[in-house]
Amino acid sequence: DAGVTQSPTHLIKTRGQQVTLRCSPKSGHDTVSWYQQALGQGPQFIFQYYEEEERQRGNFPDRFSGHQFPNYSSELNVNALLLGDSALYLCASSLAVNEQYFGPGTRLTVT
Amino acid sequence: AQKITQTQPGMFVQEKEAVTLDCTYDTSDPSYGLFWYKQPSSGEMIFLIYQGSYDQQNATEGRYSLNFQKARKSANLVISASQLGDSAMYFCAMRLYAGGTSYGKLTFGQGTILTVHP
């Protein structure tokens, strides 16, 4: 049973560009959450998707948007990249209240 | 609002000894869950253990146990018989179940770096 997968593993972008990160949840999991983790910090919640709709959102600007597909996979889009967007982006999936499994993350560097 | 506090930036332990990583939380909601994760240098967050606010007994998963003291709002992680592979960053996190919903975000603490010495 495959766990949560994310792509790409690493990404380097220039300020002002746009980026799309992808996530496939653990088999059978219908809820996908995205987190941003700056170096040396705990992850910060960006948003959560369920049944293809954004169900909850953290304190992130509208430059951060997402999508969930019918197969429960998800994308995170960031527009007009800033240097401060450099971070590890983690995707997590869950089916029950007592679980949330994370993927390996995508390390984004903005230059 | 909820908050997680991990006051130990770094901890050291000798191989085969036990270690306790501290976590305190702040919420006025009576219904919540507490999680511990391990994050090695590779970056992946590995789920270790879960404790629900209404669970009567402390959670255990192999060498991991959670010392849940509800009145003190603490949820310390105890790792028994430490191994070299336990060296990593450890995060405590909380999820609220306000209004009967179960999809609340996880709020994380700042983490504790554990180093296991041979």
GROMACS .gro file of C-alpha atoms in nm:
model
  229
    1ASP     CA    1   0.000   0.000   0.000
    2ALA     CA    2   0.166   0.320  -0.118
    3GLY     CA    3   0.182   0.608   0.124
    4VAL     CA    4   0.142   0.974   0.042
    5THR     CA    5   0.351   1.073  -0.259
    6GLN     CA    6   0.456   1.419  -0.371
    7SER     CA    7   0.623   1.560  -0.679
    8PRO     CA    8   0.862   1.705  -0.756
    9THR     CA    9   1.111   1.640  -0.478
   10HIS     CA   10   1.302   1.963  -0.530
   11LEU     CA   11   1.227   2.276  -0.727
   12ILE     CA   12   1.410   2.599  -0.794
   13LYS     CA   13   1.213   2.900  -0.917
   14THR     CA   14   1.274   3.271  -0.969
   15ARG     CA   15   1.085   3.549  -0.793
   16GLY     CA   16   0.761   3.632  -0.969
   17GLN     CA   17   0.721   3.290  -1.126
   18GLN     CA   18   0.441   3.045  -1.059
   19VAL     CA   19   0.476   2.689  -0.928
   20THR     CA   20   0.253   2.382  -0.905
   21LEU     CA   21   0.316   2.104  -0.654
   22ARG     CA   22   0.139   1.770  -0.668
   23CYS     CA   23   0.022   1.519  -0.409
   24SER     CA   24  -0.132   1.174  -0.423
   25PRO     CA   25  -0.293   1.068  -0.094
   26LYS     CA   26  -0.264   0.735   0.077
   27SER     CA   27  -0.496   0.479  -0.078
   28GLY     CA   28  -0.855   0.536   0.030
   29HIS     CA   29  -0.790   0.871   0.197
   30ASP     CA   30  -1.031   1.140   0.086
   31THR     CA   31  -0.895   1.446   0.268
   32VAL     CA   32  -0.577   1.626   0.168
   33SER     CA   33  -0.406   1.903   0.363
   34TRP     CA   34  -0.110   2.120   0.266
   35TYR     CA   35   0.149   2.266   0.502
   36GLN     CA   36   0.443   2.502   0.462
   37GLN     CA   37   0.750   2.440   0.675
   38ALA     CA   38   1.018   2.708   0.689
   39LEU     CA   39   1.367   2.603   0.796
   40GLY     CA   40   1.382   2.534   1.169
   41GLN     CA   41   1.009   2.585   1.221
   42GLY     CA   42   0.705   2.368   1.267
   43PRO     CA   43   0.472   2.319   0.969
   44GLN     CA   44   0.207   2.585   0.909
   45PHE     CA   45  -0.136   2.487   0.774
   46ILE     CA   46  -0.216   2.627   0.429
   47PHE     CA   47  -0.549   2.464   0.342
   48GLN     CA   48  -0.743   2.141   0.330
   49TYR     CA   49  -0.947   1.980   0.053
   50TYR     CA   50  -1.234   1.735   0.076
   51GLU     CA   51  -1.467   1.626  -0.201
   52GLU     CA   52  -1.289   1.863  -0.439
   53GLU     CA   53  -1.364   2.170  -0.227
   54GLU     CA   54  -1.148   2.381   0.000
   55ARG     CA   55  -1.283   2.303   0.346
   56GLN     CA   56  -1.051   2.502   0.569
   57ARG     CA   57  -0.780   2.762   0.510
   58GLY     CA   58  -0.493   2.898   0.716
   59ASN     CA   59  -0.344   3.247   0.715
   60PHE     CA   60  -0.197   3.242   0.367
   61PRO     CA   61  -0.255   3.499   0.091
   62ASP     CA   62  -0.463   3.432  -0.218
   63ARG     CA   63  -0.141   3.368  -0.410
   64PHE     CA   64  -0.171   3.020  -0.262
   65SER     CA   65  -0.446   2.819  -0.426
   66GLY     CA   66  -0.524   2.455  -0.466
   67HIS     CA   67  -0.731   2.191  -0.629
   68GLN     CA   68  -0.849   1.840  -0.556
   69PHE     CA   69  -0.933   1.595  -0.831
   70PRO     CA   70  -1.201   1.322  -0.831
   71ASN     CA   71  -0.933   1.061  -0.751
   72TYR     CA   72  -0.851   1.268  -0.437
   73SER     CA   73  -0.509   1.378  -0.562
   74SER     CA   74  -0.433   1.744  -0.513
   75GLU     CA   75  -0.229   2.036  -0.642
   76LEU     CA   76  -0.091   2.339  -0.464
   77ASN     CA   77  -0.033   2.647  -0.680
   78VAL     CA   78   0.167   2.949  -0.574
   79ASN     CA   79   0.166   3.261  -0.792
   80ALA     CA   80   0.403   3.557  -0.794
   81LEU     CA   81   0.666   3.374  -0.591
   82LEU     CA   82   0.851   3.563  -0.319
   83LEU     CA   83   1.184   3.477  -0.160
   84GLY     CA   84   0.990   3.406   0.160
   85ASP     CA   85   0.802   3.125  -0.011
   86SER     CA   86   1.118   2.914   0.002
   87ALA     CA   87   1.025   2.621   0.226
   88LEU     CA   88   0.943   2.253   0.249
   89TYR     CA   89   0.584   2.196   0.133
   90LEU     CA   90   0.420   1.898   0.294
   91CYS     CA   91   0.106   1.722   0.184
   92ALA     CA   92  -0.092   1.509   0.428
   93SER     CA   93  -0.389   1.279   0.385
   94SER     CA   94  -0.638   1.131   0.627
   95LEU     CA   95  -0.957   0.931   0.646
   96ALA     CA   96  -1.019   0.918   1.020
   97VAL     CA   97  -0.996   1.173   1.300
   98ASN     CA   98  -0.698   1.011   1.468
   99GLU     CA   99  -0.464   1.013   1.173
  100GLN     CA  100  -0.283   1.237   0.932
  101TYR     CA  101  -0.009   1.087   0.719
  102PHE     CA  102   0.248   1.307   0.550
  103GLY     CA  103   0.434   1.273   0.224
  104PRO     CA  104   0.809   1.327   0.180
  105GLY     CA  105   0.760   1.692   0.088
  106THR     CA  106   0.867   1.921  -0.195
  107ARG     CA  107   1.157   2.152  -0.119
  108LEU     CA  108   1.100   2.482  -0.301
  109THR     CA  109   1.379   2.735  -0.340
  110VAL     CA  110   1.298   3.080  -0.474
  111THR     CA  111   1.593   3.284  -0.600
  112ALA     CA  112  -0.748   2.935   1.901
  113GLN     CA  113  -0.503   2.664   1.989
  114LYS     CA  114  -0.134   2.670   2.073
  115ILE     CA  115   0.135   2.407   2.120
  116THR     CA  116   0.452   2.477   2.317
  117GLN     CA  117   0.766   2.265   2.311
  118THR     CA  118   1.015   2.424   2.547
  119GLN     CA  119   1.314   2.200   2.478
  120PRO     CA  120   1.498   2.313   2.163
  121GLY     CA  121   1.738   2.021   2.198
  122MET     CA  122   1.769   1.704   2.402
  123PHE     CA  123   2.049   1.452   2.440
  124VAL     CA  124   2.014   1.091   2.551
  125GLN     CA  125   2.242   0.792   2.578
  126GLU     CA  126   2.162   0.491   2.363
  127LYS     CA  127   1.930   0.240   2.538
  128GLU     CA  128   1.810   0.498   2.791
  129ALA     CA  129   1.462   0.653   2.806
  130VAL     CA  130   1.391   1.015   2.721
  131THR     CA  131   1.090   1.243   2.769
  132LEU     CA  132   1.006   1.521   2.524
  133ASP     CA  133   0.779   1.788   2.666
  134CYS     CA  134   0.466   1.931   2.507
  135THR     CA  135   0.206   2.162   2.655
  136TYR     CA  136  -0.103   2.283   2.477
  137ASP     CA  137  -0.358   2.555   2.517
  138THR     CA  138  -0.721   2.530   2.410
  139SER     CA  139  -1.057   2.597   2.565
  140ASP     CA  140  -1.222   2.336   2.347
  141PRO     CA  141  -1.297   2.008   2.530
  142SER     CA  142  -1.265   1.792   2.221
  143TYR     CA  143  -0.924   1.758   2.060
  144GLY     CA  144  -0.653   1.517   1.955
  145LEU     CA  145  -0.280   1.525   2.016
  146PHE     CA  146  -0.022   1.388   1.775
  147TRP     CA  147   0.351   1.330   1.783
  148TYR     CA  148   0.563   1.319   1.468
  149LYS     CA  149   0.928   1.240   1.400
  150GLN     CA  150   1.106   1.430   1.124
  151PRO     CA  151   1.447   1.296   1.021
  152SER     CA  152   1.685   1.510   0.819
  153SER     CA  153   1.522   1.375   0.501
  154GLY     CA  154   1.218   1.589   0.582
  155GLU     CA  155   0.936   1.337   0.590
  156MET     CA  156   0.699   1.366   0.887
  157ILE     CA  157   0.654   1.022   1.041
  158PHE     CA  158   0.344   0.967   1.255
  159LEU     CA  159   0.430   0.818   1.595
  160ILE     CA  160   0.135   0.827   1.831
  161TYR     CA  161  -0.211   0.978   1.891
  162GLN     CA  162  -0.410   1.065   2.204
  163GLY     CA  163  -0.771   1.180   2.204
  164SER     CA  164  -0.887   1.418   2.475
  165TYR     CA  165  -1.151   1.170   2.594
  166ASP     CA  166  -0.922   0.867   2.594
  167GLN     CA  167  -0.903   0.724   2.944
  168GLN     CA  168  -0.568   0.556   2.906
  169ASN     CA  169  -0.235   0.691   2.786
  170ALA     CA  170  -0.154   0.590   2.430
  171THR     CA  171   0.133   0.350   2.360
  172GLU     CA  172   0.290   0.238   2.032
  173GLY     CA  173   0.587   0.010   2.072
  174ARG     CA  174   0.871   0.209   2.231
  175TYR     CA  175   0.662   0.527   2.227
  176SER     CA  176   0.417   0.627   2.496
  177LEU     CA  177   0.230   0.947   2.557
  178ASN     CA  178   0.211   1.080   2.913
  179PHE     CA  179  -0.122   1.263   2.893
  180GLN     CA  180  -0.203   1.493   3.186
  181LYS     CA  181  -0.524   1.666   3.090
  182ALA     CA  182  -0.551   1.897   3.391
  183ARG     CA  183  -0.199   2.026   3.329
  184LYS     CA  184  -0.258   2.035   2.952
  185SER     CA  185   0.054   1.838   2.883
  186ALA     CA  186   0.118   1.553   2.639
  187ASN     CA  187   0.478   1.444   2.680
  188LEU     CA  188   0.630   1.181   2.455
  189VAL     CA  189   0.834   0.909   2.623
  190ILE     CA  190   1.076   0.708   2.412
  191SER     CA  191   1.206   0.397   2.586
  192ALA     CA  192   1.532   0.221   2.503
  193SER     CA  193   1.659   0.496   2.270
  194GLN     CA  194   1.827   0.392   1.946
  195LEU     CA  195   2.072   0.583   1.726
  196GLY     CA  196   1.800   0.598   1.459
  197ASP     CA  197   1.580   0.798   1.696
  198SER     CA  198   1.798   1.105   1.637
  199ALA     CA  199   1.564   1.349   1.463
  200MET     CA  200   1.334   1.648   1.513
  201TYR     CA  201   1.016   1.568   1.706
  202PHE     CA  202   0.695   1.768   1.674
  203CYS     CA  203   0.388   1.777   1.894
  204ALA     CA  204   0.064   1.880   1.719
  205MET     CA  205  -0.300   1.930   1.806
  206ARG     CA  206  -0.626   1.906   1.615
  207LEU     CA  207  -0.953   2.055   1.742
  208TYR     CA  208  -1.284   1.881   1.691
  209ALA     CA  209  -1.501   2.186   1.750
  210GLY     CA  210  -1.865   2.153   1.669
  211GLY     CA  211  -1.834   1.781   1.608
  212THR     CA  212  -1.621   1.827   1.297
  213SER     CA  213  -1.325   1.601   1.252
  214TYR     CA  214  -1.131   1.774   0.984
  215GLY     CA  215  -0.951   2.042   1.180
  216LYS     CA  216  -0.604   2.150   1.082
  217LEU     CA  217  -0.301   2.037   1.277
  218THR     CA  218  -0.128   2.307   1.480
  219PHE     CA  219   0.237   2.224   1.545
  220GLY     CA  220   0.487   2.323   1.810
  221GLN     CA  221   0.838   2.444   1.731
  222GLY     CA  222   0.990   2.101   1.770
  223THR     CA  223   1.265   1.939   1.977
  224ILE     CA  224   1.585   1.806   1.823
  225LEU     CA  225   1.676   1.474   1.984
  226THR     CA  226   2.032   1.345   1.962
  227VAL     CA  227   2.105   0.989   2.071
  228HIS     CA  228   2.466   0.923   2.171
  229PRO     CA  229   2.623   0.577   2.142
   0.00000   0.00000   0.00000
